[in-house]
Tab-separated table of C-alpha atoms in Angstrom:
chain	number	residue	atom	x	y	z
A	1	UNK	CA	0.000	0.000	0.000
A	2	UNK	CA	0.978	3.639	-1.047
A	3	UNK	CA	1.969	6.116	2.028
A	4	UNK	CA	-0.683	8.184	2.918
A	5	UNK	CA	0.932	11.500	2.437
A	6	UNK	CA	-0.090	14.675	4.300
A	7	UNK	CA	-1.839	17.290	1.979
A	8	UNK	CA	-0.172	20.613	1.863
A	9	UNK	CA	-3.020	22.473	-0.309
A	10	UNK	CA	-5.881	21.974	-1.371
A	11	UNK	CA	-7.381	19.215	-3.963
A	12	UNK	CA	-9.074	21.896	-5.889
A	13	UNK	CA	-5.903	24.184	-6.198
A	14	UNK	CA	-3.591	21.629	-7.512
A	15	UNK	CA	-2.276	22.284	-11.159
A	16	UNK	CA	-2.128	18.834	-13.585
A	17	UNK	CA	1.759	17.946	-12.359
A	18	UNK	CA	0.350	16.790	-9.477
A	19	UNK	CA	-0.529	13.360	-8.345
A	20	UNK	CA	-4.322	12.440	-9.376
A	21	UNK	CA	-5.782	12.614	-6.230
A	22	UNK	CA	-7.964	9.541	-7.103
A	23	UNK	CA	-5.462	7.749	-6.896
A	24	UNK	CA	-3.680	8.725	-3.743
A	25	UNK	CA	-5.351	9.810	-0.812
A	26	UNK	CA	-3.287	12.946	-0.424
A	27	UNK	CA	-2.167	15.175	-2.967
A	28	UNK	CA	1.756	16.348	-3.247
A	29	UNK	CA	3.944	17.855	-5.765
A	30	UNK	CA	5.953	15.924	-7.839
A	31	UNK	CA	9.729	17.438	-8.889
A	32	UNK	CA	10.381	14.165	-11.191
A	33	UNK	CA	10.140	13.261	-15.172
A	34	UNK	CA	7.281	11.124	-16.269
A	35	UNK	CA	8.428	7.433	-16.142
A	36	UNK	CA	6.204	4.397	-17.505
A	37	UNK	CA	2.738	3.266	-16.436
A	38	UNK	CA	4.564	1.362	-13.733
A	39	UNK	CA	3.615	2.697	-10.499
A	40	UNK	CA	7.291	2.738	-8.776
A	41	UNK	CA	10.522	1.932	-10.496
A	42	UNK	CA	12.179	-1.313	-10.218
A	43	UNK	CA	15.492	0.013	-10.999
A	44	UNK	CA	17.278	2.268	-8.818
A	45	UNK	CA	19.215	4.381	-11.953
A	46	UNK	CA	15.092	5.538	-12.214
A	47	UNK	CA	15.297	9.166	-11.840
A	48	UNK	CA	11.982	9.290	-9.654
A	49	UNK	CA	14.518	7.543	-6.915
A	50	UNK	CA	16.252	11.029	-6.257
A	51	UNK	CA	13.832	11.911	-3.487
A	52	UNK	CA	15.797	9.406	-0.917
A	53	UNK	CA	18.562	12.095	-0.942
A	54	UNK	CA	16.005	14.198	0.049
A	55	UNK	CA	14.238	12.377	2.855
A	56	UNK	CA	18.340	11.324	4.328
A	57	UNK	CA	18.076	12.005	8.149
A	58	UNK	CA	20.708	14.921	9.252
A	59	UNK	CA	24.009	13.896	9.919
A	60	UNK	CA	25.768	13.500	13.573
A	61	UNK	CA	27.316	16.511	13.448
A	62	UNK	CA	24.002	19.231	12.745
A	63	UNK	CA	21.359	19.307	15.840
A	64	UNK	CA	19.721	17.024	16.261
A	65	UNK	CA	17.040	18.686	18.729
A	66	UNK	CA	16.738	21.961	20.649
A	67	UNK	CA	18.856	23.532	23.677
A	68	UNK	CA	17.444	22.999	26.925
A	69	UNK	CA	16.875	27.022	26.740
A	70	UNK	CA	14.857	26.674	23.820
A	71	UNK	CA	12.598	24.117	25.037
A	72	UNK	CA	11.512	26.033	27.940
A	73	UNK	CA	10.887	29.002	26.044
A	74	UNK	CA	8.753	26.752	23.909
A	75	UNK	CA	6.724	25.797	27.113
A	76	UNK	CA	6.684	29.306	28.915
A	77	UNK	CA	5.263	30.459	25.303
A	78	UNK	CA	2.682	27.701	25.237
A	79	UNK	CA	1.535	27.004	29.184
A	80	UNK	CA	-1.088	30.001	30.878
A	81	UNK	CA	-0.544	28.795	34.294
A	82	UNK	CA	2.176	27.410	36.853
A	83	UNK	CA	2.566	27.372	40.739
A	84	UNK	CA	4.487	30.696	42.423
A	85	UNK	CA	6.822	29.363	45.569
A	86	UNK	CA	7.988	31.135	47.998
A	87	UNK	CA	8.561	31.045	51.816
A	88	UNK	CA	5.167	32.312	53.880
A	89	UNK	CA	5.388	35.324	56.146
A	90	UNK	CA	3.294	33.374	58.546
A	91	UNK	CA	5.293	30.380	59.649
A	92	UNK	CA	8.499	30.231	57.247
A	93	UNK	CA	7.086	27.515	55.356
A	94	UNK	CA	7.401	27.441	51.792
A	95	UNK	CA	4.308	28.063	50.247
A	96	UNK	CA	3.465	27.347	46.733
A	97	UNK	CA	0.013	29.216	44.860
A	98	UNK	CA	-1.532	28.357	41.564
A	99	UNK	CA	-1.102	31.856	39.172
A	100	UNK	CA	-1.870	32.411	35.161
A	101	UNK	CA	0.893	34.468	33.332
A	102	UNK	CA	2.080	35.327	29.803
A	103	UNK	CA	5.663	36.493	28.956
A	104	UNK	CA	7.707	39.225	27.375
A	105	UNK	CA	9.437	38.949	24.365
A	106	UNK	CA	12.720	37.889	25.885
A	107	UNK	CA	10.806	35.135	28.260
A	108	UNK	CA	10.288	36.947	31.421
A	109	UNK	CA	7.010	35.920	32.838
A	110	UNK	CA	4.445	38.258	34.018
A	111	UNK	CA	2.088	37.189	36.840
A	112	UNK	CA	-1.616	38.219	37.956
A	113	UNK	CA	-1.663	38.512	41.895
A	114	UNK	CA	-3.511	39.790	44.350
A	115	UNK	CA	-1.736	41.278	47.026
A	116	UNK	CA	1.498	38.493	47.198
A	117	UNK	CA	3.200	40.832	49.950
A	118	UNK	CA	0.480	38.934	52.378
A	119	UNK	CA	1.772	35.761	51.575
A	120	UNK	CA	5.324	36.297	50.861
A	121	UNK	CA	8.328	38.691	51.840
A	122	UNK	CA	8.307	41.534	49.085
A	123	UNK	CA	11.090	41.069	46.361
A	124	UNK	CA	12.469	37.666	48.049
A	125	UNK	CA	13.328	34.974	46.302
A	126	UNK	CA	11.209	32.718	44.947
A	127	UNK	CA	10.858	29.999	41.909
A	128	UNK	CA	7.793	29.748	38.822
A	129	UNK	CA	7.183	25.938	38.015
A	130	UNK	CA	5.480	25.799	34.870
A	131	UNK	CA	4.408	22.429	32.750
A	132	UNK	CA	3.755	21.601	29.431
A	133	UNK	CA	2.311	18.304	29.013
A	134	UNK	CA	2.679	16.421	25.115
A	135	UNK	CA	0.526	14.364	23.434
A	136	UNK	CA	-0.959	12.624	26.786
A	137	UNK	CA	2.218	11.217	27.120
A	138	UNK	CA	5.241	13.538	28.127
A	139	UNK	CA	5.087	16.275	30.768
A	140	UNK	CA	7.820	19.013	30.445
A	141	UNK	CA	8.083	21.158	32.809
A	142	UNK	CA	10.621	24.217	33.897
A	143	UNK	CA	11.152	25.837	36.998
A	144	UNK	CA	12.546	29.640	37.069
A	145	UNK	CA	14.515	31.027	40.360
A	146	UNK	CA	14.316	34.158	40.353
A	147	UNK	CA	12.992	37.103	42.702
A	148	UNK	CA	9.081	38.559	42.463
A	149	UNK	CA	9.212	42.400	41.236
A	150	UNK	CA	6.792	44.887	40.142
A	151	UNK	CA	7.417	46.469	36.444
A	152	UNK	CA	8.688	49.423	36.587
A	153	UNK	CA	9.176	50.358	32.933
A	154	UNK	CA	5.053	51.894	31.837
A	155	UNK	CA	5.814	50.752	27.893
A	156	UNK	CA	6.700	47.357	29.306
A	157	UNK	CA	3.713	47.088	31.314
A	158	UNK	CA	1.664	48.024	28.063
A	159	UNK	CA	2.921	45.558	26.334
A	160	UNK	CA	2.225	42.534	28.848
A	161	UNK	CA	-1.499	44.116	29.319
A	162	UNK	CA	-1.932	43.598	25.661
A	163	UNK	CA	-0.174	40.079	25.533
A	164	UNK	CA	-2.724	39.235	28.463
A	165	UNK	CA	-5.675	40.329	26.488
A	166	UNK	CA	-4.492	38.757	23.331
A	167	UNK	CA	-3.926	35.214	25.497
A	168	UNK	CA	-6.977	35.191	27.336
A	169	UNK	CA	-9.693	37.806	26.402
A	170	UNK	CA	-9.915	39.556	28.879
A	171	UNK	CA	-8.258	42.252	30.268
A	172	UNK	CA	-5.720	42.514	33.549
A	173	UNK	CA	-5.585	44.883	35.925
A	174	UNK	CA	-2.030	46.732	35.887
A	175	UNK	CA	-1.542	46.615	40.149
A	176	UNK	CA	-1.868	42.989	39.602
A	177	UNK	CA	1.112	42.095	37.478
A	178	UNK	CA	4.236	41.081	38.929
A	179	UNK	CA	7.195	39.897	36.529
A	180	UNK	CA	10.387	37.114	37.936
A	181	UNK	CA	13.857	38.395	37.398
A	182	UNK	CA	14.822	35.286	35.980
A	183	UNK	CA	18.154	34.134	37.420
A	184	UNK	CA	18.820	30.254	36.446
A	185	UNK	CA	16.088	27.787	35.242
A	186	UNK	CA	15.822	24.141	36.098
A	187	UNK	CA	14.230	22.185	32.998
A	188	UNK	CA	13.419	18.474	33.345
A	189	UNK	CA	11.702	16.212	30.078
A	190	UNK	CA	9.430	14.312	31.706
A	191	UNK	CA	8.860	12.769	35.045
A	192	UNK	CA	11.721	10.282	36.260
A	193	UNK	CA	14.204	12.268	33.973
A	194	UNK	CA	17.148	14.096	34.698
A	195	UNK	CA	17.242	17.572	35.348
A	196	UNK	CA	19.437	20.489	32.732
A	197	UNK	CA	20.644	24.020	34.755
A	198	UNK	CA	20.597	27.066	32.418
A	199	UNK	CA	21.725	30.271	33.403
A	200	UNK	CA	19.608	33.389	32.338
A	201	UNK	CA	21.434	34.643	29.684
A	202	UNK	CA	20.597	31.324	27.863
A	203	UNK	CA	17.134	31.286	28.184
A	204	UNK	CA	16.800	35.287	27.198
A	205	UNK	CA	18.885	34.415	24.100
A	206	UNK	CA	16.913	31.853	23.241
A	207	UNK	CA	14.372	31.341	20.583
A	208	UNK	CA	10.577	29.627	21.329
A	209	UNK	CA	10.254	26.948	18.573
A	210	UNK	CA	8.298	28.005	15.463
A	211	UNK	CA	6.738	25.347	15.068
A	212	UNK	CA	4.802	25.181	18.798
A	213	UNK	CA	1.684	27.159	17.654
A	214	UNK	CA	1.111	23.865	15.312
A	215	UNK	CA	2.990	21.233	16.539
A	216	UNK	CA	0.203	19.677	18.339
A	217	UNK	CA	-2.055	19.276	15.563
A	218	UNK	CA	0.305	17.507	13.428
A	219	UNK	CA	1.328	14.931	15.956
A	220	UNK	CA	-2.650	14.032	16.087
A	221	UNK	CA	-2.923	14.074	12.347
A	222	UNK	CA	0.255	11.651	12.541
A	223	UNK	CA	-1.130	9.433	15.308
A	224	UNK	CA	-4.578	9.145	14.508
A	225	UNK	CA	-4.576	8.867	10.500
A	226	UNK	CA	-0.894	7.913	9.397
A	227	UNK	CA	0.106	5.051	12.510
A	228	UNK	CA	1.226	2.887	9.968
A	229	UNK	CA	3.183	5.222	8.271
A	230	UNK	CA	5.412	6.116	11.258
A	231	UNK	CA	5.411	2.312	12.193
A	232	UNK	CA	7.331	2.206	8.952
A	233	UNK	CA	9.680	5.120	9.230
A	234	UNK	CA	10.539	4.059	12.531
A	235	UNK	CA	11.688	0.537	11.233
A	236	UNK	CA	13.956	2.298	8.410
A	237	UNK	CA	15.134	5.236	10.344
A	238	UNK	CA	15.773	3.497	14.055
A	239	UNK	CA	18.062	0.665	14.022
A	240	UNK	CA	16.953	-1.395	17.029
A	241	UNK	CA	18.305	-4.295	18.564
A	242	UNK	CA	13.932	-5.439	19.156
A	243	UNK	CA	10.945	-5.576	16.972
A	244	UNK	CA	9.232	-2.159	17.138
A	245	UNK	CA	5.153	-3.298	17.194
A	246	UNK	CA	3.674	0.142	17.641
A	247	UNK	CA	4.913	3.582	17.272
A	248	UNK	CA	3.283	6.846	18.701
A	249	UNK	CA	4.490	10.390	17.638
A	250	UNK	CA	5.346	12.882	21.053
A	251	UNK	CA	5.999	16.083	20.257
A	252	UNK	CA	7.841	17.421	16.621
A	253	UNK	CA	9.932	20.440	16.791
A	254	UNK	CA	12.172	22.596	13.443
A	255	UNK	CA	14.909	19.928	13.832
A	256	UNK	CA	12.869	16.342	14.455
A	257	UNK	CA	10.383	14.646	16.532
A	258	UNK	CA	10.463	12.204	19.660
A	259	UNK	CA	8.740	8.532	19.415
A	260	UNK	CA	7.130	6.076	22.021
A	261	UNK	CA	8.158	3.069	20.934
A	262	UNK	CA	6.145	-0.404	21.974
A	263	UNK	CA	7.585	-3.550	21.799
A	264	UNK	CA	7.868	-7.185	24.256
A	265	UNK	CA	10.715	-6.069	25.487
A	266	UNK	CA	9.323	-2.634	26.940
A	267	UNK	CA	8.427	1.095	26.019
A	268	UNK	CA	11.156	3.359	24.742
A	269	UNK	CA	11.770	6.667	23.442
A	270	UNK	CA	13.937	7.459	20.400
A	271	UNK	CA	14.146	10.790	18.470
A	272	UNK	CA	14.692	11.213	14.493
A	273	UNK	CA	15.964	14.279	12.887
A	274	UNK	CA	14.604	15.617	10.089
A	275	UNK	CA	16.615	15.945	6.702
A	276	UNK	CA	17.172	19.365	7.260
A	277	UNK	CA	15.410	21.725	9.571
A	278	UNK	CA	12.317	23.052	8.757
A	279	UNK	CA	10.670	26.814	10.252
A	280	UNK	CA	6.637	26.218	8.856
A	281	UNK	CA	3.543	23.643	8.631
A	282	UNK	CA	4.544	23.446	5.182
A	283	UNK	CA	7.687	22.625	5.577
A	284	UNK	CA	7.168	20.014	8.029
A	285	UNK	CA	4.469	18.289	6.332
A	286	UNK	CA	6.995	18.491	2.950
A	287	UNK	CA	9.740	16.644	4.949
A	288	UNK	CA	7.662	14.238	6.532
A	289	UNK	CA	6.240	13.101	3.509
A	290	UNK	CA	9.753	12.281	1.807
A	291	UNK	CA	10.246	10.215	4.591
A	292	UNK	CA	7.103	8.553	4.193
A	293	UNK	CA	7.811	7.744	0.881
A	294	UNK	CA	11.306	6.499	0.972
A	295	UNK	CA	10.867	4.453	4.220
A	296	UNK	CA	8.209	3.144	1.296
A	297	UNK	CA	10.806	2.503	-1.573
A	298	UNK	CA	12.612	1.216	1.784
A	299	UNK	CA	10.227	-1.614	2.389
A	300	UNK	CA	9.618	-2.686	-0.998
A	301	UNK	CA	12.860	-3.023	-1.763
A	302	UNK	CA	13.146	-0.162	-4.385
A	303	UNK	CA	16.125	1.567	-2.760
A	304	UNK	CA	19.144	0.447	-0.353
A	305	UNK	CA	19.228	3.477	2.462
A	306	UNK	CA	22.532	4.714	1.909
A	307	UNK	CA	22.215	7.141	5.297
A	308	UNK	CA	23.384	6.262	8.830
A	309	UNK	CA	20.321	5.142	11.191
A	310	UNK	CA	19.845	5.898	14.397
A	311	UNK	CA	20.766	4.099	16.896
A	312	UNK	CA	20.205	5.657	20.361
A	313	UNK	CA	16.712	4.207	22.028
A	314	UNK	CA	16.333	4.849	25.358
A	315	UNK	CA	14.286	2.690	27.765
A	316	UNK	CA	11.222	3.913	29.900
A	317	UNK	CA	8.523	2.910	31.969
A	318	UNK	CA	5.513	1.978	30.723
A	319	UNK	CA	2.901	5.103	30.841
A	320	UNK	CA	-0.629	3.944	31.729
């Protein structure tokens, strides 16, 4: 069976290079000279064979996935809430309180509170925990250290009333806001999992991935209509040392995107790069369907992958 290949337009739009759609369930652009009636080429010299250049993961030595820094900008841009701790006036406990918050442009989050100098000694220290949770699967979370301060600069303040409007429809009052001088962040992948220090200048510098506002949708396009398509990639991308019997698609970012993978022998978690980093839908959709289709050409013998797999699998618990 043909790859079902993600559409990136729409039927009516296409011009007549493109694949008849009643044929294949999604339409894509071909780049390659009419061949025979054949459907796929038995002969690798076939020039239609070119796109497995394309579709070659990224070498060792380009990144493979996002800093640390990055990722939590990714989840500070994409969470609305996190818990505010601190150590209580009352009884020098430390107290932790539930607060919704958008950020600046360099990452600085911006708080709505009522009255925190009742619960907590004005400008002490105090840390932000905020968590992102992927696909029903992965929760990534960040905590930032840092100490509780009221905005001073007026065009600043502005700027985070209109981000808060624009987030949640509503509007904030200004007494309310209170930003974190970020000093260090602590950023941690999932439950169970190690933990990454970054130091402010890091995170400021830092870029949210531009593919977050979408990212989501795509994974549940890829695990609810294309399983056996990423069963597939996984067996010609991953070399594993077990039989792979189910594959589930986390969370995809401009560089790659992180499996589940299901076998007898346990659940683990691998990560494959794309063939070169992408920055739109379009693009991602574009390089995940070259991979579709030579893991394809893969399978049926057309083509001998000519590309270093991956090797690295790392093994989990099982998530109920």
């Amino acid at each position: 069976m043909h790859p079902s290949l993600l559409s990136l337009t729409s039927p009516s739009a296409l011009p007549n290079f493109f694949i008849n759609p009643t044929k294949y369930p999604f339409p894509i652009q071909t780049e390659f000279p009419k061949t025979s009636s054949r459907p796929f080429p038995l002969s690798i010299q076939c020039p239609v064979l070119s796109v497995a250049i394309d579709a070659s993961p990224a070498t060792s030595k380009i990144l493979s996935k996002p800093s640390a820094a990055e990722v939590c900008r990714t989840i500070m841009e994409l969470s609305s809430t996190g818990t505010l701790s601190a150590i209580s006036l009352q009884d020098g406990w430390p107290l932790g309180i539930g607060a919704r918050f958008v950020v600046d442009a360099h990452g600085t989050p911006a708080l709505c509170l009522n009255e925190p100098g009742k619960l907590f000694a004005p400008a002490g220290s105090s840390s932000f925990n905020v968590q992102l949770q992927q696909s029903r699967s992965r929760t990534r979370q960040c905590t930032l250290l840092g100490n509780l301060e009221k905005p001073e600069d007026g065009l600043l303040l502005k700027k985070l009333c209109t981000r808060w409007e624009k987030k949640f429809g509503e509007e904030v009052d200004e007494g309310l806001l209170y930003v974190i001088k970020v000093d260090r962040i602590l950023q941690l992948e999932d439950f169970k999992e190690d933990t990454v220090w970054i130091n402010s200048l890091d995170y400021v510098n830092a870029e949210p991935d531009p593919l977050r506002n979408c990212a989501e949708k795509i994974v549940y396009e890829m695990d609810t209509k294309h399983t056996e398509d990423v069963l597939r990639v996984c067996h010609v991308y991953l070399d594993t040392q077990f039989q792979v019997t189910e594959a589930k698609l986390i969370w995809l970012d401009r560089l790659g995107f992180d499996l589940y993978l299901y076998s007898l022998e346990g659940t683990f978690t691998a990560r494959v790069p794309f063939p070169r980093e992408v920055s739109d839908e379009k693009g991602v959709k574009s390089s995940l369907n070259s991979m579709f289709h030579l893991a394809w050409e893969v399978e049926k013998g057309y083509v001998v992958p000519d590309f270093e797999r991956v090797k690295f699998v790392k093994k989990i618990s099982r998530h109920g």
